[in-house]
CSV table of C-alpha atoms in Angstrom, one decimal:
chain,number,residue,atom,x,y,z
Y,1230,MET,CA,-75.4,93.6,64.4
Y,1231,GLY,CA,-74.6,96.6,62.3
Y,1232,ASP,CA,-75.9,100.1,62.6
Y,1233,PRO,CA,-79.6,100.0,61.4
Y,1234,LYS,CA,-79.1,103.3,59.6
Y,1235,THR,CA,-76.0,102.0,57.7
Y,1236,SER,CA,-77.8,98.7,56.9
Y,1237,ALA,CA,-80.8,100.6,55.5
Y,1238,THR,CA,-78.5,102.7,53.4
Y,1239,ARG,CA,-76.7,99.7,52.0
Y,1240,ARG,CA,-80.1,97.9,51.4
Y,1241,ASP,CA,-81.4,101.0,49.6
Y,1242,ARG,CA,-78.2,101.1,47.4
Y,1243,LEU,CA,-78.6,97.4,46.5
Y,1244,VAL,CA,-82.3,98.0,45.6
Y,1245,GLN,CA,-81.1,100.8,43.3
Y,1246,LEU,CA,-78.6,98.5,41.6
Y,1247,VAL,CA,-80.7,95.3,41.5
Y,1248,ALA,CA,-84.4,95.7,41.3
Y,1249,PRO,CA,-86.2,93.2,43.6
Y,1250,PRO,CA,-88.9,91.0,42.2
Y,1251,SER,CA,-92.5,92.3,42.5
Y,1252,VAL,CA,-93.4,89.1,44.3
Y,1253,PRO,CA,-90.4,87.6,46.1
Y,1254,VAL,CA,-90.4,83.8,46.3
Y,1255,ASP,CA,-90.4,82.3,49.9
Y,1256,ALA,CA,-89.8,85.7,51.4
Y,1257,HIS,CA,-92.1,85.6,54.4
Y,1258,GLY,CA,-92.7,83.5,57.4
Y,1259,GLU,CA,-92.2,83.3,61.1
Y,1260,TRP,CA,-88.7,84.4,61.9
Y,1261,ALA,CA,-89.1,83.5,65.6
Y,1262,ALA,CA,-90.0,79.9,64.8
Y,1263,VAL,CA,-86.9,79.6,62.5
Y,1264,GLU,CA,-84.6,81.0,65.1
Y,1265,THR,CA,-86.0,78.6,67.7
Y,1266,VAL,CA,-85.4,75.6,65.3
Y,1267,ILE,CA,-81.8,76.7,64.5
Y,1268,GLY,CA,-81.0,77.9,68.0
Y,1269,THR,CA,-79.7,81.3,67.1
Y,1270,ARG,CA,-80.9,84.8,66.3
Y,1271,LEU,CA,-80.5,85.7,62.6
Y,1272,PRO,CA,-79.1,89.1,61.6
Y,1273,ASN,CA,-81.7,91.8,60.7
Y,1274,ASP,CA,-79.9,92.6,57.4
Y,1275,TYR,CA,-80.3,88.9,56.3
Y,1276,LYS,CA,-84.0,89.1,57.2
Y,1277,GLN,CA,-84.4,92.3,55.3
Y,1278,LEU,CA,-82.6,90.8,52.3
Y,1279,VAL,CA,-84.8,87.8,52.3
Y,1280,GLU,CA,-88.0,89.9,52.7
Y,1281,THR,CA,-86.9,92.1,49.8
Y,1282,TYR,CA,-85.6,89.6,47.3
Y,1283,GLY,CA,-86.8,86.2,48.5
Y,1284,TRP,CA,-85.2,83.0,47.2
Y,1285,GLY,CA,-82.9,83.3,44.3
Y,1286,GLU,CA,-79.4,84.2,43.1
Y,1287,PHE,CA,-77.4,87.2,42.1
Y,1288,CYS,CA,-75.4,86.9,38.8
Y,1289,ASP,CA,-75.1,83.1,39.0
Y,1290,PHE,CA,-72.7,83.7,42.0
Y,1291,LEU,CA,-74.5,84.5,45.3
Y,1292,TYR,CA,-77.4,82.2,46.2
Y,1293,LEU,CA,-79.9,83.6,48.6
Y,1294,ARG,CA,-81.7,80.8,50.5
Y,1295,THR,CA,-84.6,81.4,52.8
Y,1296,PRO,CA,-85.9,79.4,55.7
Y,1297,PHE,CA,-89.4,79.6,54.3
Y,1298,GLY,CA,-91.3,77.9,51.5
Y,1299,THR,CA,-91.6,74.4,50.0
Y,1300,SER,CA,-89.1,74.6,47.1
Y,1301,GLU,CA,-86.9,71.5,47.0
Y,1302,HIS,CA,-83.9,73.7,47.5
Y,1303,ASN,CA,-85.3,76.0,50.2
Y,1304,GLY,CA,-86.7,76.0,53.6
Y,1305,ILE,CA,-85.2,75.3,57.0
Y,1306,GLU,CA,-85.5,71.5,56.6
Y,1307,TRP,CA,-83.4,71.6,53.3
Y,1308,GLN,CA,-80.8,73.9,54.8
Y,1309,SER,CA,-80.4,71.9,58.0
Y,1310,SER,CA,-80.2,68.6,56.2
Y,1311,HIS,CA,-77.3,69.7,53.9
Y,1312,LEU,CA,-74.8,70.3,56.6
Y,1313,THR,CA,-72.3,67.5,56.9
Y,1314,GLY,CA,-72.8,67.1,60.6
Y,1315,SER,CA,-69.0,67.6,61.1
Y,1316,PRO,CA,-67.9,71.1,62.1
Y,1317,GLU,CA,-64.5,70.4,60.5
Y,1318,GLU,CA,-66.0,69.4,57.1
Y,1319,ASP,CA,-68.4,72.3,57.2
Y,1320,ARG,CA,-65.5,74.7,57.8
Y,1321,GLU,CA,-63.8,73.3,54.7
Y,1322,ARG,CA,-66.9,73.8,52.6
Y,1323,TYR,CA,-67.7,77.2,54.1
Y,1324,PRO,CA,-64.3,78.6,55.3
Y,1325,HIS,CA,-65.3,82.2,55.7
Y,1326,PRO,CA,-67.0,83.5,58.8
Y,1327,LEU,CA,-70.5,85.0,58.6
Y,1328,ARG,CA,-70.5,88.8,59.0
Y,1329,ALA,CA,-73.2,91.3,59.5
Y,1330,TRP,CA,-73.0,94.4,57.3
């Protein structure tokens, strides 16, 4: 994980540039339960981004999904059901490694 102080600074800068919604959609839930279901710990900066902005997109380019809520395009069930099941095919669809800020 990145330095918490650096992550906070970057998050603060993002909030200055892009005002978060007053009531973020599908932004809160039980992170421990999600991490148990997916079998890995999620980065703190992702959790903070979800809690700040909730489900949505930035400039029709970057889509922020959350593991919470009941939207037809959100929630841990939707995300886990849209993988191909083949690591090779998923790597083709998502070629870039995940990185913490």
